[in-house]
RNA sequence: GGGCUCGUAGCUCAGUCAGGCAGAGCGUCUGGCUUUUAACCAGACGGCCUAGGGUUCAAAUCCCUACGAGCCCGCCA
């Protein structure tokens, strides 16, 4: 039986295994920018970064790279694209126009926000764009080899996948110079010396393209070719590539038998499931984009979500209330004074440099934000009164923005409250004692100077003390029996919440009241005490 | 059809590689903070470790079978 203190974090296990093979490592990660890059994709990058950091932590000579598959074809007209994109289906993403018209191309449109997110997550890989790699000639030698060993490669694929590749199959897909598409061409021949490939296209065009930039290797060959070209030694990938007969299986053999390169150490990771909706996927529309998430939670919490779970376990992700618990858990871990080695590793791996911290818990801000009705000046006042550090206003603003976005985008109804414009109809349920309390409470507040949260709090509780000013005021109200009157502060709190929010409960009453205008409270409590439906 | 991964408290998951008393956080309940109902603290409740078989002095852990969830064998992480 192992105790928590003895558990080794998965990233350290991976790094340890990798170090047995070599001290120099290139951790690779890659995503096809065919649509909005979502939380699921983020797992790939964060997993790679974790392995990278763990390697550095163990003294390895390590590098992290990211390859954007910008040369892959546009598969179909995705739901978020206009119908006019039908003509671009089949063209490499780097040659398809940008949907917003402001980026260099289609791939760039989705990569830009993704790189922004990487920056926030504290991940700084060396970036390669696949189309540039091909155009630079980096792949040329690998393409020549693949074309020359076409039959061997086809054999490997047939053996591993138990399928039969077509007779006209080629590891290389030329881009038609006529229609610009990459998935409609057939290779008819090649010239190793001139480094060119001949093809025909279903559009009727035929011609010759250079190996550098004139097309790309098919995925199952591209991947192992890339390992050798860049020197990849560690790579995380989704479980889709990992199963028997999948591209890692064929890649392993192609890498070894065709390119003579040792297979990178694999990190297979599971999918992120969104609530009860199932796996995250661009095509089914079950998607939460990374940029959306970063509007809502600090980057470190997002890292923590992935770091704390072993890659082979699926992650149940729910941006509603469970997200709040996640944030809470992370904050607690972060401020814990005595931590185990395991926890220390988790914190290190979750850390994103350049992120500012406030000492205000996310959950608390959820209440402050709503009490302040989203007004930043009021938020700052409440925060100061609550005794938090207000030196870093920018940080607090960021947190407040996150919370505001969360409330708007994901918060479940019961986490929300709003100060009602008029006396809520629920005031009809107030008892005689509650009304008497509200009336007396209103008078006393009116006569007092500025009250602090604690003052309000103590004032409410004083209602049960027979010799208090509030208690005698209540007893003297018409309709309330004098003499032995038992007052339960709980009912008084309820009366307060009903008059202001129209609900039975609410945020801690003292400072909640102190965050609202005094005049408003005086008027509202009086109105509620005389409420007639 | 063939294969991969996962299944542990109401929820999210450690623990499985290397067998040795069933664990944590959240939630719930109770109490405390010489009285803050959504911030704090303590305690309690909570389990056929998906089911069945096998190996073993000993199984959540190893082996076999079944069931459930997700995925792959066609370029969706």
XYZ file of C-alpha atoms (C1' of nucleotides) in Angstrom:
610
model
C 0.000 0.000 0.000
C 1.362 3.340 -0.974
C 0.601 6.555 0.813
C 0.058 9.838 -0.987
C 3.577 10.951 -0.197
C 5.070 8.081 -2.145
C 3.060 8.490 -5.309
C 5.052 9.650 -8.266
C 3.336 12.066 -10.611
C 2.717 10.670 -14.091
C 4.859 13.346 -15.701
C 7.808 12.264 -13.562
C 7.178 8.622 -14.399
C 7.216 9.503 -18.087
C 10.345 11.603 -17.739
C 12.042 8.823 -15.798
C 11.264 6.265 -18.475
C 12.373 8.601 -21.240
C 15.643 9.327 -19.456
C 16.504 5.642 -19.439
C 16.668 5.907 -23.233
C 18.536 9.156 -23.582
C 19.394 12.413 -21.850
C 18.495 14.572 -24.832
C 14.833 14.925 -25.676
C 12.518 16.601 -28.131
C 8.921 16.630 -26.946
C 6.562 17.133 -29.867
C 2.933 18.115 -30.018
C 0.695 18.973 -32.920
C -2.867 19.879 -33.727
C -4.699 20.405 -37.002
C -6.169 23.924 -36.983
C -9.321 22.951 -38.854
C -11.633 24.737 -36.441
C -11.768 26.350 -33.027
C -9.127 24.780 -30.859
C -10.913 23.485 -27.790
C -10.237 22.261 -24.265
C -9.781 18.740 -25.580
C -6.952 19.864 -27.832
C -5.473 21.681 -24.899
C -4.891 18.379 -23.151
C -2.389 17.479 -25.824
C -0.370 20.633 -25.362
C -0.499 20.703 -21.582
C 0.416 17.021 -21.414
C 3.417 17.656 -23.630
C 4.418 20.669 -21.568
C 4.156 18.641 -18.360
C 6.446 15.960 -19.756
C 8.802 18.669 -20.979
C 8.943 20.367 -17.585
C 9.430 17.056 -15.814
C 12.362 16.275 -18.108
C 13.942 19.652 -17.414
C 13.330 19.059 -13.716
C 15.367 15.877 -13.903
C 18.210 17.685 -15.592
C 17.572 16.516 -19.145
C 18.485 18.511 -22.225
C 14.937 18.947 -23.490
C 13.060 21.001 -26.042
C 9.340 21.440 -26.711
C 7.963 21.926 -30.189
C 4.511 22.419 -31.657
C 3.684 21.492 -35.209
C 0.581 23.004 -36.764
C -0.782 20.796 -39.512
C -1.476 23.693 -41.822
C -0.946 21.619 -44.953
C -3.830 19.229 -44.245
C -6.880 19.631 -46.462
C -10.111 21.258 -45.330
C -12.277 18.167 -44.787
C -15.742 19.606 -45.204
C -17.840 22.717 -44.798
C -18.064 22.797 -41.009
C -21.292 24.069 -39.435
C -19.621 27.352 -38.513
C -18.576 28.047 -42.128
C -20.619 29.691 -44.896
C -21.764 27.457 -47.758
C -19.368 29.259 -50.053
C -16.542 27.266 -48.468
C -17.649 24.237 -50.474
C -15.231 25.268 -53.218
C -12.316 25.162 -50.748
C -12.939 21.654 -49.444
C -9.858 19.595 -50.244
C -7.430 22.506 -50.336
C -4.623 22.736 -47.758
C -5.664 24.863 -44.776
C -2.832 27.260 -45.482
C -4.339 27.984 -48.926
C -7.942 28.474 -47.779
C -9.076 32.049 -47.127
C -9.600 33.208 -43.568
C -13.254 33.200 -42.399
C -12.973 36.685 -40.903
C -10.940 38.081 -43.776
C -8.268 39.494 -41.486
C -5.790 36.648 -41.126
C -3.243 35.313 -43.558
C -5.258 32.177 -44.160
C -7.730 29.711 -42.686
C -5.197 27.944 -40.450
C -3.835 31.225 -39.183
C -7.335 32.320 -38.169
C -7.619 29.485 -35.669
C -3.965 29.429 -34.662
C -3.802 33.062 -33.603
C -6.149 32.745 -30.610
C -4.600 29.385 -29.808
C -1.108 30.869 -29.579
C -2.571 33.572 -27.364
C -3.950 30.858 -25.113
C -0.608 29.028 -25.058
C 1.052 32.220 -23.892
C -1.444 32.535 -21.051
C -0.937 28.908 -20.132
C 2.780 29.494 -19.854
C 3.577 27.132 -22.708
C 6.242 28.375 -25.085
C 7.105 25.755 -27.665
C 9.127 26.291 -30.786
C 6.449 26.479 -33.489
C 6.609 24.802 -36.869
C 3.999 25.271 -39.582
C 3.638 22.134 -41.687
C 3.212 24.046 -44.951
C 6.461 25.927 -44.306
C 8.296 22.711 -43.437
C 7.205 21.185 -46.732
C 7.949 24.307 -48.746
C 11.407 24.608 -47.179
C 12.326 21.182 -48.487
C 12.729 19.643 -45.039
C 10.574 16.714 -46.099
C 12.072 16.175 -49.570
C 14.394 13.326 -48.622
C 11.613 11.582 -46.685
C 9.267 11.961 -49.659
C 11.834 10.416 -52.023
C 12.287 7.474 -49.678
C 8.544 7.018 -49.282
C 7.929 7.044 -53.031
C 10.792 4.641 -53.630
C 9.583 2.275 -50.909
C 5.917 2.691 -51.759
C 5.262 -1.074 -51.852
C 6.973 -1.760 -48.537
C 4.950 0.969 -46.853
C 1.704 -0.293 -48.380
C 2.578 -3.760 -47.049
C 3.112 -2.484 -43.538
C -0.189 -0.626 -43.585
C -2.018 -3.653 -44.973
C -0.496 -5.946 -42.367
C -1.228 -3.683 -39.448
C -4.710 -2.544 -40.428
C -5.849 -5.768 -42.133
C -6.996 -3.753 -45.116
C -5.788 -3.640 -48.662
C -4.473 -0.360 -49.984
C -5.657 0.519 -53.472
C -3.353 -0.202 -56.431
C -3.018 3.474 -57.199
C -2.321 4.379 -53.561
C 0.674 6.616 -52.981
C 2.247 7.890 -49.767
C 2.401 11.310 -51.390
C -0.558 13.561 -52.188
C 0.256 16.254 -54.763
C -1.597 19.553 -54.722
C -3.278 20.063 -58.109
C -1.991 23.211 -59.755
C -5.327 23.502 -61.537
C -7.924 23.305 -58.748
C -5.655 23.653 -55.706
C -6.909 20.502 -54.020
C -4.750 17.897 -52.344
C -7.179 15.002 -51.924
C -8.267 14.609 -55.543
C -4.941 13.765 -57.135
C -3.323 10.472 -58.141
C 0.415 10.031 -58.432
C 1.425 8.691 -61.826
C 5.179 8.822 -61.478
C 8.135 10.665 -59.945
C 11.691 11.764 -60.750
C 14.054 11.342 -57.815
C 16.815 13.412 -59.391
C 14.626 16.332 -60.404
C 12.705 15.919 -57.138
C 9.339 16.150 -58.869
C 6.122 14.133 -58.851
C 3.686 13.595 -61.750
C -0.042 13.391 -61.132
C -3.517 13.509 -62.575
C -6.425 15.164 -60.859
C -10.136 14.396 -60.883
C -10.704 17.967 -62.024
C -9.183 16.940 -65.361
C -5.882 18.647 -64.797
C -2.588 16.793 -64.786
C 0.951 17.972 -64.278
C 4.180 17.846 -62.306
C 4.877 19.350 -58.878
C 8.093 19.758 -56.890
C 8.557 17.495 -53.872
C 9.199 20.562 -51.759
C 5.876 22.271 -51.250
C 4.053 20.565 -54.134
C 2.155 18.242 -51.848
C 2.380 16.326 -48.626
C 2.806 12.821 -47.298
C -0.340 11.046 -46.216
C -0.819 11.151 -42.443
C 0.308 7.624 -41.668
C 3.623 8.330 -43.398
C 3.899 12.010 -42.568
C 3.945 11.302 -38.837
C 6.875 8.856 -38.740
C 8.725 10.933 -41.346
C 8.389 13.925 -39.084
C 9.855 12.017 -36.117
C 13.052 11.453 -38.010
C 13.249 14.880 -39.636
C 12.824 16.792 -36.382
C 14.281 14.212 -34.000
C 11.170 13.657 -31.896
C 11.708 11.432 -28.831
C 8.562 11.982 -26.743
C 5.085 12.661 -28.065
C 1.602 12.685 -26.542
C -1.301 11.745 -28.770
C -4.985 10.963 -28.466
C -6.223 7.459 -27.961
C -7.581 7.456 -31.514
C -4.030 7.128 -32.819
C -3.103 4.653 -30.142
C -5.321 1.661 -30.672
C -4.160 -1.458 -32.425
C -4.030 -0.791 -36.146
C -4.028 2.954 -35.588
C -1.496 5.396 -36.914
C 0.957 4.901 -34.042
C 1.122 1.211 -34.868
C 1.854 1.799 -38.534
C 4.038 4.747 -37.619
C 6.217 2.598 -35.381
C 6.994 0.167 -38.178
C 7.355 2.785 -40.908
C 9.702 4.791 -38.718
C 11.879 1.790 -37.978
C 11.725 -0.106 -41.258
C 11.536 2.730 -43.780
C 13.296 5.619 -42.104
C 15.516 3.770 -39.662
C 14.415 5.961 -36.770
C 13.525 4.878 -33.249
C 9.900 5.410 -32.262
C 9.277 8.283 -29.843
C 8.151 7.467 -26.306
C 4.349 7.650 -26.446
C 2.008 9.338 -23.967
C -1.518 8.244 -24.791
C -4.225 10.445 -23.414
C -7.997 10.100 -23.084
C -10.658 12.566 -24.158
C -12.244 15.305 -22.183
C -15.968 14.736 -21.732
C -18.170 17.768 -21.519
C -20.696 17.407 -18.733
C -23.197 14.782 -19.754
C -22.996 15.685 -23.420
C -20.216 13.245 -24.258
C -16.809 13.662 -25.819
C -15.685 17.032 -26.973
C -15.579 17.179 -30.737
C -15.689 19.961 -33.285
C -17.882 17.954 -35.624
C -20.662 17.258 -33.101
C -20.606 20.813 -31.839
C -19.843 19.730 -28.266
C -17.120 22.264 -27.801
C -15.752 24.681 -25.277
C -12.954 26.653 -26.843
C -9.794 27.401 -24.922
C -10.284 31.114 -25.353
C -13.788 30.847 -23.893
C -12.443 28.957 -20.910
C -9.684 31.458 -20.328
C -12.331 34.169 -20.141
C -13.775 32.302 -17.202
C -10.965 30.749 -15.170
C -7.312 31.518 -14.537
C -4.937 29.623 -16.822
C -3.404 27.720 -13.933
C -6.709 26.166 -13.033
C -7.017 24.883 -16.573
C -3.542 23.404 -16.372
C -4.412 21.890 -13.017
C -7.460 20.211 -14.528
C -5.167 18.293 -16.859
C -2.125 17.893 -14.644
C -3.996 16.288 -11.774
C -5.416 13.493 -13.919
C -3.387 10.695 -15.417
C -3.426 10.974 -19.223
C -5.127 7.617 -19.757
C -8.127 8.576 -17.674
C -10.881 10.561 -19.260
C -11.662 13.922 -17.704
C -15.187 14.811 -16.795
C -15.379 18.525 -17.408
C -18.335 20.658 -16.445
C -18.008 24.425 -16.734
C -20.966 25.001 -14.390
C -20.744 24.424 -10.640
C -18.063 21.702 -10.727
C -15.744 24.243 -12.282
C -16.132 26.317 -9.145
C -15.074 23.352 -7.034
C -12.069 22.849 -9.256
C -11.017 26.457 -8.790
C -11.555 26.100 -5.060
C -9.493 22.954 -4.878
C -6.646 24.553 -6.755
C -6.677 27.674 -4.594
C -6.596 25.591 -1.446
C -3.690 23.546 -2.720
C -1.893 26.701 -3.719
C -2.112 28.286 -0.282
C -1.548 25.134 1.723
C 1.500 25.505 3.939
C 2.475 21.877 4.422
C 2.474 19.986 1.189
C 3.609 16.574 0.095
C 6.133 16.086 -2.634
C 3.355 14.961 -4.946
C 1.362 18.121 -4.310
C 4.439 20.203 -4.837
C 4.917 18.575 -8.236
C 1.311 19.242 -9.166
C 1.706 22.894 -8.227
C 4.918 23.244 -10.207
C 3.399 21.632 -13.273
C 0.255 23.740 -13.016
C 2.179 26.950 -12.667
C 1.937 29.370 -15.548
C 4.494 32.145 -15.321
C 3.383 35.721 -15.720
C 0.013 35.105 -14.089
C -1.000 37.459 -11.330
C -2.532 36.268 -8.111
C -4.987 37.819 -5.720
C -5.863 36.492 -2.307
C -9.575 36.639 -3.125
C -11.141 33.221 -3.581
C -13.063 32.807 -6.823
C -16.201 31.729 -4.965
C -16.118 34.816 -2.815
C -15.801 37.017 -5.869
C -18.917 35.343 -7.269
C -20.846 36.868 -4.392
C -19.020 40.190 -4.325
C -19.524 40.641 -8.050
C -23.260 40.139 -7.800
C -23.639 42.289 -4.702
C -21.814 45.038 -6.571
C -23.938 44.410 -9.641
C -20.761 44.069 -11.678
C -19.559 47.612 -11.049
C -15.774 47.565 -10.707
C -15.543 50.607 -8.418
C -18.046 49.090 -6.054
C -16.218 45.769 -6.252
C -12.968 47.449 -5.259
C -14.667 49.116 -2.292
C -16.155 45.855 -1.063
C -12.896 44.024 -1.535
C -11.048 46.646 0.497
C -13.663 46.568 3.233
C -13.450 42.789 3.391
C -9.760 43.172 4.201
C -8.216 41.777 1.032
C -5.023 43.068 -0.472
C -5.954 45.738 -3.033
C -2.473 46.664 -4.237
C -2.871 44.852 -7.509
C -6.031 46.312 -8.958
C -5.370 44.891 -12.425
C -5.361 41.415 -10.947
C -8.623 41.955 -9.141
C -10.144 43.335 -12.319
C -9.102 40.195 -14.165
C -10.662 37.995 -11.530
C -13.835 40.077 -11.570
C -14.015 39.776 -15.345
C -13.562 36.020 -15.121
C -16.330 35.789 -12.567
C -18.610 38.048 -14.587
C -18.116 35.886 -17.656
C -18.676 32.717 -15.681
C -21.939 34.049 -14.276
C -23.075 35.002 -17.736
C -21.916 31.894 -19.576
C -22.054 28.919 -17.232
C -23.383 29.653 -13.763
C -26.338 27.508 -12.672
C -29.413 29.531 -11.644
C -29.109 28.857 -7.924
C -25.623 30.346 -7.804
C -27.016 33.597 -9.089
C -28.895 36.284 -7.273
C -29.864 39.781 -8.169
C -30.895 42.758 -6.164
C -34.536 43.264 -7.159
C -35.633 46.640 -8.560
C -38.970 46.503 -6.746
C -40.116 44.795 -3.567
C -40.340 41.144 -4.606
C -43.792 39.526 -4.554
C -42.337 36.992 -2.122
C -42.745 39.719 0.512
C -46.338 38.497 0.729
C -45.065 35.493 2.685
C -43.513 37.597 5.444
C -44.936 36.974 8.920
C -46.046 39.688 11.307
C -42.870 39.426 13.329
C -40.711 39.563 10.218
C -42.513 42.695 9.026
C -42.161 44.302 12.447
C -38.461 43.463 12.368
C -37.980 44.991 8.926
C -39.749 48.145 9.942
C -37.749 48.533 13.159
C -34.537 47.554 11.358
C -35.183 50.203 8.731
C -35.700 52.906 11.355
C -32.560 52.051 13.254
C -30.424 51.972 10.126
C -31.870 55.300 9.098
C -30.859 56.900 12.386
C -27.372 55.394 12.368
C -24.251 56.633 10.651
C -22.302 54.438 8.215
C -22.529 50.813 9.291
C -19.882 48.180 8.669
C -20.676 44.617 7.746
C -20.101 43.554 11.314
C -22.407 46.302 12.586
C -25.206 45.053 10.385
C -24.561 41.538 11.440
C -24.595 42.320 15.144
C -27.659 44.457 14.719
C -29.637 41.570 13.240
C -28.604 39.263 16.053
C -29.485 41.858 18.680
C -33.122 41.257 17.779
C -33.198 38.239 20.060
C -31.816 40.120 23.071
C -34.780 41.331 25.137
C -32.981 44.500 26.266
C -31.832 45.606 22.807
C -33.097 48.655 21.022
C -34.164 46.564 18.068
C -36.029 44.050 20.203
C -38.057 46.705 22.014
C -38.834 48.420 18.732
C -40.178 45.168 17.332
C -42.277 44.465 20.395
C -43.852 47.898 20.175
C -44.983 47.383 16.611
C -48.719 47.042 16.146
C -49.840 43.464 15.678
C -46.952 41.983 17.631
C -47.819 40.522 21.015
C -45.851 42.215 23.768
C -44.125 40.319 26.550
C -42.339 37.051 25.994
C -41.406 37.147 22.326
C -38.937 34.550 21.056
C -37.112 35.885 18.034
C -35.051 33.546 15.928
C -32.370 35.443 13.996
C -32.720 32.908 11.205
C -36.170 34.242 10.407
C -34.809 37.762 10.425
C -32.139 36.836 7.892
C -34.793 35.252 5.758
C -36.823 38.453 5.890
C -33.799 40.404 4.699
C -33.125 38.068 1.774
C -36.769 38.007 0.770
C -37.027 41.799 0.723
C -33.870 42.324 -1.301
C -33.455 39.209 -3.432
C -36.828 37.523 -3.361
C -35.158 34.323 -2.072
C -34.985 32.535 1.265
C -31.230 32.750 1.569
C -28.305 34.679 0.222
C -24.697 35.662 0.730
C -23.392 36.349 4.222
C -25.751 39.075 5.368
C -23.435 41.525 7.128
C -21.103 42.572 4.405
C -23.749 41.939 1.784
C -25.849 44.704 3.333
C -22.807 46.913 3.788
C -22.135 46.670 0.076
C -25.539 48.149 -0.770
C -26.567 51.804 -0.479
C -27.919 52.667 2.959
C -30.768 54.782 1.608
C -31.849 51.906 -0.550
C -31.942 49.545 2.422
C -33.951 51.942 4.581
C -36.548 52.392 1.864
C -36.650 48.769 0.802
C -37.084 47.312 4.302
C -39.822 49.821 5.058
C -41.598 49.034 1.790
C -41.349 45.318 2.430
C -42.726 45.680 5.948
C -45.872 47.310 4.595
C -46.130 45.179 1.470
C -49.664 44.368 0.302
C -50.058 42.133 -2.726
C -16.252 -8.799 -36.531
C -11.188 -7.686 -34.344
C -8.669 -4.487 -30.789
C -7.553 -0.413 -27.033
C -8.687 2.441 -22.537
C -11.649 3.115 -18.392
C -15.256 1.259 -14.231
C -13.253 2.483 -6.456
C -18.062 6.798 -1.278
C -23.820 11.002 -3.488
C -19.882 13.773 -7.032
C -14.591 14.245 -8.930
C -10.832 11.000 -8.440
C -5.951 8.628 -5.723
C -4.376 3.712 -4.756
C -3.553 -1.243 -9.644
C 2.756 -1.187 -12.904
C 5.680 -3.750 -7.760
C -0.668 -8.224 -4.001
C -0.237 -6.836 2.748
C -6.144 -3.086 7.493
C -10.438 0.755 1.717
C -8.183 6.410 0.839
C -8.507 12.072 -0.349
C -11.175 16.384 -1.846
C -16.017 18.162 -2.627
C -21.126 17.451 -0.981
C -24.307 15.935 3.302
C -25.160 15.885 8.688
C -23.576 17.542 13.654
C -20.903 20.765 16.523
C -17.459 25.040 17.170
C -15.840 29.953 16.035
C -18.259 33.639 24.041
C -23.812 34.586 17.302
C -21.599 36.272 9.952
C -27.410 30.879 6.714
C -22.992 30.904 -0.036
C -15.556 32.627 3.133
C -13.070 29.513 8.586
C -12.250 25.003 12.122
C -13.417 20.008 14.182
C -16.023 15.491 14.075
C -19.425 12.037 11.980
C -22.064 9.576 8.165
C -20.881 7.424 3.699
C -18.248 1.276 -0.024
C -20.662 -6.098 -2.400
C -13.629 -1.458 -5.055
C -19.284 -3.067 -11.908
C -20.547 -8.690 -11.641
C -18.877 -13.861 -11.571
C -14.971 -17.327 -11.386
C -9.510 -18.542 -10.788
C -4.257 -18.090 -8.626
C -2.486 -17.016 -3.507
C -1.278 -17.575 3.516
C -3.289 -12.875 1.544
C -6.566 -9.734 -4.381
C -9.437 -3.112 -5.628
C -4.414 -4.741 -7.356
C -2.453 -10.678 -11.018
C -5.354 -14.279 -14.664
C -10.115 -15.674 -17.259
C -15.305 -14.491 -18.409
C -19.444 -11.237 -18.527
C -21.677 -6.321 -18.203
C -21.425 -0.967 -18.671
C -18.955 3.707 -20.732
C -15.825 5.782 -24.447
C -12.722 5.028 -28.584
C -9.908 2.733 -32.753
C -9.328 -0.586 -37.249
C -11.053 5.366 -43.059
C -6.181 11.814 -41.488
C -11.591 14.427 -35.863
C -6.900 15.235 -29.744
